[in-house]
Amino acid sequence: MPAREQLSGETRIRMAILQIPRGKVSTYGAIAKAAGLPGYARQVAKVLHRAYGLPWQRVLGSGGEIKLRGDSGLEQRFRLEAEGVRFRGRRVDMKAHEYKFAKR
DNA sequence: GCTTTGACTGGAA
DNA sequence: GTTCCAGCCAAAG
């Protein structure tokens, strides 16, 4: 298999997102870092926007805040609650649901 | 190949 | 709580 360094940023980001288990969530910054690309939060957002087959609902902004607007935001919240994720106001209870990526 | 875009972040006021 | 600002940089057009 190819070394991680040869994979595109998009691919790495996708792999990181796919590691998030059901009932857990993560943030843009954390995913970028887990993908080996610290500071690429915006890239994560763009990949998610395409999100072919990715669990996009498990990705939140810093502090567990939903960054989507309108319907998408409501749907995200709805889907997460269906997985057992608890909300406090407009944020997810990160203390209970933040996913820590495995160490390389 | 240059310009725009982006579901961001963290700090300051 | 808020608004504003600068930084990050690949992917899309």
PDB file of C-alpha atoms (C1' of nucleotides) in Angstrom:
ATOM      1  CA  MET A   1       0.000   0.000   0.000  1.00  0.00           C
ATOM      2  CA  PRO A   2       1.155   3.544  -0.617  1.00  0.00           C
ATOM      3  CA  ALA A   3       2.740   5.477   2.151  1.00  0.00           C
ATOM      4  CA  ARG A   4       0.532   8.056   3.820  1.00  0.00           C
ATOM      5  CA  GLU A   5       2.699  10.826   2.483  1.00  0.00           C
ATOM      6  CA  GLN A   6       1.653   9.949  -1.045  1.00  0.00           C
ATOM      7  CA  LEU A   7      -2.044  10.258  -0.423  1.00  0.00           C
ATOM      8  CA  SER A   8      -3.766  13.491  -1.322  1.00  0.00           C
ATOM      9  CA  GLY A   9      -5.024  15.746   1.433  1.00  0.00           C
ATOM     10  CA  GLU A  10      -8.547  15.014   0.373  1.00  0.00           C
ATOM     11  CA  THR A  11      -8.027  11.273   0.743  1.00  0.00           C
ATOM     12  CA  ARG A  12      -6.411  11.651   4.155  1.00  0.00           C
ATOM     13  CA  ILE A  13      -9.225  13.819   5.366  1.00  0.00           C
ATOM     14  CA  ARG A  14     -11.766  11.301   4.171  1.00  0.00           C
ATOM     15  CA  MET A  15      -9.977   8.470   5.933  1.00  0.00           C
ATOM     16  CA  ALA A  16      -9.915  10.406   9.174  1.00  0.00           C
ATOM     17  CA  ILE A  17     -13.621  11.129   9.002  1.00  0.00           C
ATOM     18  CA  LEU A  18     -14.412   7.500   8.304  1.00  0.00           C
ATOM     19  CA  GLN A  19     -12.721   6.566  11.560  1.00  0.00           C
ATOM     20  CA  ILE A  20     -15.306   8.356  13.650  1.00  0.00           C
ATOM     21  CA  PRO A  21     -17.560   5.697  15.178  1.00  0.00           C
ATOM     22  CA  ARG A  22     -21.308   5.954  15.448  1.00  0.00           C
ATOM     23  CA  GLY A  23     -22.416   8.035  18.410  1.00  0.00           C
ATOM     24  CA  LYS A  24     -19.228  10.100  18.415  1.00  0.00           C
ATOM     25  CA  VAL A  25     -18.294  13.404  16.802  1.00  0.00           C
ATOM     26  CA  SER A  26     -15.225  15.435  15.973  1.00  0.00           C
ATOM     27  CA  THR A  27     -14.247  18.898  14.802  1.00  0.00           C
ATOM     28  CA  TYR A  28     -12.743  20.361  11.641  1.00  0.00           C
ATOM     29  CA  GLY A  29      -9.481  21.244  13.311  1.00  0.00           C
ATOM     30  CA  ALA A  30      -9.147  17.887  15.031  1.00  0.00           C
ATOM     31  CA  ILE A  31      -9.811  16.009  11.807  1.00  0.00           C
ATOM     32  CA  ALA A  32      -7.283  18.065   9.912  1.00  0.00           C
ATOM     33  CA  LYS A  33      -4.700  17.363  12.556  1.00  0.00           C
ATOM     34  CA  ALA A  34      -5.574  13.667  12.650  1.00  0.00           C
ATOM     35  CA  ALA A  35      -5.119  13.567   8.880  1.00  0.00           C
ATOM     36  CA  GLY A  36      -1.614  14.910   9.353  1.00  0.00           C
ATOM     37  CA  LEU A  37      -2.572  18.339   8.052  1.00  0.00           C
ATOM     38  CA  PRO A  38      -2.711  20.779  10.965  1.00  0.00           C
ATOM     39  CA  GLY A  39      -4.310  24.073  10.056  1.00  0.00           C
ATOM     40  CA  TYR A  40      -6.364  22.675   7.210  1.00  0.00           C
ATOM     41  CA  ALA A  41      -9.771  23.084   8.789  1.00  0.00           C
ATOM     42  CA  ARG A  42     -11.107  24.742   5.648  1.00  0.00           C
ATOM     43  CA  GLN A  43      -9.997  21.873   3.488  1.00  0.00           C
ATOM     44  CA  VAL A  44     -11.916  19.544   5.754  1.00  0.00           C
ATOM     45  CA  ALA A  45     -14.989  21.672   5.263  1.00  0.00           C
ATOM     46  CA  LYS A  46     -14.683  21.541   1.512  1.00  0.00           C
ATOM     47  CA  VAL A  47     -14.221  17.784   1.429  1.00  0.00           C
ATOM     48  CA  LEU A  48     -17.216  17.395   3.697  1.00  0.00           C
ATOM     49  CA  HIS A  49     -19.305  19.528   1.432  1.00  0.00           C
ATOM     50  CA  ARG A  50     -18.758  16.990  -1.323  1.00  0.00           C
ATOM     51  CA  ALA A  51     -18.920  14.148   1.236  1.00  0.00           C
ATOM     52  CA  TYR A  52     -19.617  11.222  -1.033  1.00  0.00           C
ATOM     53  CA  GLY A  53     -20.595   8.519   1.449  1.00  0.00           C
ATOM     54  CA  LEU A  54     -19.057  10.282   4.415  1.00  0.00           C
ATOM     55  CA  PRO A  55     -20.763  10.615   7.804  1.00  0.00           C
ATOM     56  CA  TRP A  56     -20.827  14.388   7.511  1.00  0.00           C
ATOM     57  CA  GLN A  57     -23.183  14.753  10.432  1.00  0.00           C
ATOM     58  CA  ARG A  58     -20.414  13.732  12.810  1.00  0.00           C
ATOM     59  CA  VAL A  59     -18.294  16.744  11.997  1.00  0.00           C
ATOM     60  CA  LEU A  60     -18.790  19.926  13.991  1.00  0.00           C
ATOM     61  CA  GLY A  61     -17.040  23.220  14.494  1.00  0.00           C
ATOM     62  CA  SER A  62     -14.859  24.135  17.444  1.00  0.00           C
ATOM     63  CA  GLY A  63     -16.444  23.538  20.817  1.00  0.00           C
ATOM     64  CA  GLY A  64     -18.908  21.090  19.279  1.00  0.00           C
ATOM     65  CA  GLU A  65     -20.908  23.820  17.635  1.00  0.00           C
ATOM     66  CA  ILE A  66     -22.929  23.148  14.497  1.00  0.00           C
ATOM     67  CA  LYS A  67     -21.671  25.387  11.744  1.00  0.00           C
ATOM     68  CA  LEU A  68     -24.352  24.670   9.214  1.00  0.00           C
ATOM     69  CA  ARG A  69     -27.252  26.991   8.510  1.00  0.00           C
ATOM     70  CA  GLY A  70     -30.875  26.378   7.847  1.00  0.00           C
ATOM     71  CA  ASP A  71     -32.123  22.914   7.023  1.00  0.00           C
ATOM     72  CA  SER A  72     -28.734  21.268   6.967  1.00  0.00           C
ATOM     73  CA  GLY A  73     -28.078  22.312  10.535  1.00  0.00           C
ATOM     74  CA  LEU A  74     -31.390  20.970  11.698  1.00  0.00           C
ATOM     75  CA  GLU A  75     -30.850  17.707   9.917  1.00  0.00           C
ATOM     76  CA  GLN A  76     -27.409  17.328  11.391  1.00  0.00           C
ATOM     77  CA  ARG A  77     -28.747  17.801  14.859  1.00  0.00           C
ATOM     78  CA  PHE A  78     -31.556  15.377  14.177  1.00  0.00           C
ATOM     79  CA  ARG A  79     -29.208  12.690  12.890  1.00  0.00           C
ATOM     80  CA  LEU A  80     -26.827  13.020  15.804  1.00  0.00           C
ATOM     81  CA  GLU A  81     -29.603  12.797  18.342  1.00  0.00           C
ATOM     82  CA  ALA A  82     -30.698   9.615  16.576  1.00  0.00           C
ATOM     83  CA  GLU A  83     -27.222   8.223  17.291  1.00  0.00           C
ATOM     84  CA  GLY A  84     -27.501   9.097  20.953  1.00  0.00           C
ATOM     85  CA  VAL A  85     -25.544  12.335  20.937  1.00  0.00           C
ATOM     86  CA  ARG A  86     -26.753  14.877  23.468  1.00  0.00           C
ATOM     87  CA  PHE A  87     -26.999  18.568  22.797  1.00  0.00           C
ATOM     88  CA  ARG A  88     -26.785  21.525  25.048  1.00  0.00           C
ATOM     89  CA  GLY A  89     -28.329  24.466  23.280  1.00  0.00           C
ATOM     90  CA  ARG A  90     -26.655  24.721  19.912  1.00  0.00           C
ATOM     91  CA  ARG A  91     -23.617  22.707  20.922  1.00  0.00           C
ATOM     92  CA  VAL A  92     -22.929  19.016  21.314  1.00  0.00           C
ATOM     93  CA  ASP A  93     -21.895  17.749  24.717  1.00  0.00           C
ATOM     94  CA  MET A  94     -18.276  17.266  23.695  1.00  0.00           C
ATOM     95  CA  LYS A  95     -17.228  16.078  27.087  1.00  0.00           C
ATOM     96  CA  ALA A  96     -19.278  12.967  26.453  1.00  0.00           C
ATOM     97  CA  HIS A  97     -19.069  12.586  22.682  1.00  0.00           C
ATOM     98  CA  GLU A  98     -15.818  13.978  21.358  1.00  0.00           C
ATOM     99  CA  TYR A  99     -13.905  11.285  19.483  1.00  0.00           C
ATOM    100  CA  LYS A 100     -10.169  11.031  19.997  1.00  0.00           C
ATOM    101  CA  PHE A 101      -8.348   9.734  16.938  1.00  0.00           C
ATOM    102  CA  ALA A 102      -6.027   6.808  17.312  1.00  0.00           C
ATOM    103  CA  LYS A 103      -2.368   7.625  17.324  1.00  0.00           C
ATOM    104  CA  ARG A 104      -0.371   6.817  14.327  1.00  0.00           C
TER     105      ARG A 104
ATOM    106  C1'  DG B   1      -1.845  29.203 -14.320  1.00  0.00           C
ATOM    107  C1'  DC B   2      -4.223  32.799 -11.837  1.00  0.00           C
ATOM    108  C1'  DT B   3      -8.393  33.976  -8.921  1.00  0.00           C
ATOM    109  C1'  DT B   4     -12.013  32.678  -5.987  1.00  0.00           C
ATOM    110  C1'  DT B   5     -13.959  29.954  -2.547  1.00  0.00           C
ATOM    111  C1'  DG B   6     -14.608  27.670   1.756  1.00  0.00           C
ATOM    112  C1'  DA B   7     -19.850  23.455   6.717  1.00  0.00           C
ATOM    113  C1'  DC B   8     -12.922  26.977   9.981  1.00  0.00           C
ATOM    114  C1'  DT B   9     -10.134  28.843  14.222  1.00  0.00           C
ATOM    115  C1'  DG B  10      -8.508  31.457  17.854  1.00  0.00           C
ATOM    116  C1'  DG B  11      -7.698  35.669  19.715  1.00  0.00           C
ATOM    117  C1'  DA B  12      -8.865  40.565  20.497  1.00  0.00           C
ATOM    118  C1'  DA B  13     -12.139  44.429  21.340  1.00  0.00           C
TER     119       DA B  13
ATOM    120  C1'  DG C   1     -22.897  37.025  24.693  1.00  0.00           C
ATOM    121  C1'  DT C   2     -21.310  39.793  19.917  1.00  0.00           C
ATOM    122  C1'  DT C   3     -18.432  41.246  15.943  1.00  0.00           C
ATOM    123  C1'  DC C   4     -14.077  41.806  13.567  1.00  0.00           C
ATOM    124  C1'  DC C   5      -9.573  40.291  11.888  1.00  0.00           C
ATOM    125  C1'  DA C   6      -5.791  37.674  10.117  1.00  0.00           C
ATOM    126  C1'  DG C   7      -4.106  33.161   9.075  1.00  0.00           C
ATOM    127  C1'  DC C   8      -4.319  28.655   7.004  1.00  0.00           C
ATOM    128  C1'  DC C   9      -3.850  26.487   1.789  1.00  0.00           C
ATOM    129  C1'  DA C  10      -5.777  22.883  -1.454  1.00  0.00           C
ATOM    130  C1'  DA C  11      -9.322  22.306  -4.854  1.00  0.00           C
ATOM    131  C1'  DA C  12     -12.485  24.188  -8.298  1.00  0.00           C
ATOM    132  C1'  DG C  13     -13.463  27.192 -12.201  1.00  0.00           C
TER     133       DG C  13
END
